[in-house]
């Protein structure tokens, strides 16, 4: 049968298993975001919904996505309470983290500003530093960052 490009091989090593887990996570993400899916992907999500643990995680992720993408902060206040007592340890931990950082998450919903540009620049700087480790001075690093900014942005 056609799997639509999804994993259909036996797991012989951790790499293939990890690759399949990533593919499944990508498909589930598409489903939560209501993106277009092929028949095999829809069938996979429907099959996974027969597992209680998956259904709990899927519903939590769907409701959190709807809350974050919406602008009703009231829903955010009740979300950690709804999932904070889940039998799934990772879901409880995530709900606890949201509760502890509720102000920042609330700001992400209500404000139009973001520190994404700064985070991107810091990520780029760290990548350049890793590549140049042990090879160059701080002067060259500065020049490389300025030059790459002029050429590629």
C-alpha positions in Angstrom: 0.0 0.0 0.0 1.0 3.6 -0.7 2.1 5.3 2.5 2.2 8.8 1.0 6.0 9.1 1.7 5.6 8.1 5.4 7.7 5.6 7.2 6.8 2.0 6.4 10.0 0.2 7.1 11.1 -1.8 10.1 13.3 0.0 12.6 16.8 -1.3 12.5 18.5 1.6 14.2 17.7 4.7 16.2 18.3 7.0 13.2 15.4 5.6 11.2 13.1 5.6 14.3 14.0 9.2 15.0 13.4 10.1 11.4 10.0 8.5 11.5 9.1 10.2 14.7 10.0 13.6 13.1 7.8 12.8 10.1 4.9 11.9 12.3 5.4 15.0 14.4 5.4 17.1 11.2 2.1 15.4 10.0 0.5 16.0 13.4 1.6 19.7 13.3 0.0 20.1 9.9 -3.2 18.6 11.3 -3.2 21.0 14.2 -2.5 24.0 12.0 -5.3 22.8 9.6 -2.9 22.7 6.7 -3.6 20.6 3.6 -2.9 16.9 4.1 -2.8 13.9 1.8 -5.1 11.0 2.5 -2.4 8.8 4.1 -1.6 11.6 6.5 -5.2 12.1 7.5 -5.5 8.3 8.0 -2.4 8.3 10.2 -3.8 11.0 12.5 -7.2 9.2 12.7 -5.5 6.0 13.6 -3.3 7.7 16.2 -6.4 9.3 17.8 -7.5 5.8 18.8 -4.8 5.9 21.5 -5.9 7.8 24.6 -2.5 9.3 25.3 -2.2 10.6 21.8 -5.7 12.0 21.9 -4.9 13.9 25.1 -1.7 15.4 23.7 -3.3 16.2 20.4 -6.2 18.0 22.1 -3.9 19.9 24.4 -1.7 21.0 21.5 -4.8 22.0 19.4 -6.3 24.1 22.2 -2.9 25.7 23.0 -2.4 26.5 19.3 -5.9 28.0 19.1 -5.2 30.1 22.3 -1.9 31.4 21.1 -3.1 32.2 17.6 -6.3 33.9 19.0 -6.5 37.0 21.1 -8.6 35.7 24.0 -6.2 35.9 27.0 -9.0 34.4 29.2 -8.5 31.1 27.5 -4.8 31.2 28.4 -5.5 31.6 32.1 -7.6 28.3 32.1 -5.3 26.3 29.9 -2.6 25.4 32.5 -5.4 24.4 34.9 -7.0 22.1 32.3 -3.8 20.2 31.6 -1.9 20.7 34.8 -3.3 17.5 36.2 -2.8 15.3 33.1 -1.6 11.8 33.6 1.1 12.6 31.0 4.2 13.9 32.8 5.5 15.9 29.9 2.1 17.6 29.5 1.9 18.5 33.2 5.5 19.9 32.9 4.6 22.0 29.9 1.4 23.3 31.7 3.5 24.2 34.8 6.0 26.0 32.6 3.2 28.0 31.0 1.8 28.8 34.4 5.2 30.0 35.6 5.8 32.2 32.6 2.2 33.3 32.1 3.0 37.0 31.8 5.4 36.4 28.8 2.9 34.1 27.1 0.1 36.6 27.6 2.3 39.3 26.1 3.0 37.1 23.1 -0.8 36.9 22.5 -1.7 40.5 23.1 1.3 42.4 21.7 2.4 42.8 18.1 6.1 43.1 19.0 8.6 40.3 19.2 12.3 39.8 20.0 12.6 37.4 17.0 15.0 39.7 15.1 17.4 39.9 18.1 17.2 36.1 18.6 17.9 35.5 15.0 21.0 37.7 15.1 22.3 36.0 18.2 21.8 32.6 16.6 23.7 33.8 13.5 26.5 35.2 15.7 26.8 31.9 17.6 26.9 29.9 14.4 29.7 32.1 13.0 31.6 31.9 16.3 31.4 28.1 16.2 32.7 28.0 12.6 35.6 30.3 13.5 36.5 28.8 16.9 40.2 28.8 17.5 41.0 30.4 14.1 40.5 34.1 14.4 40.4 37.1 16.7 37.5 39.2 17.8 38.4 41.8 15.2 37.9 39.3 12.4 34.7 38.1 13.9 33.3 41.7 14.0 34.3 42.2 10.3 32.8 38.9 9.3 29.4 39.7 11.0 29.3 43.2 9.4 30.3 41.9 6.0 27.8 39.0 6.0 25.1 41.4 7.1 25.9 43.7 4.2 26.1 40.9 1.6 23.2 38.6 2.7 20.5 40.8 4.2 
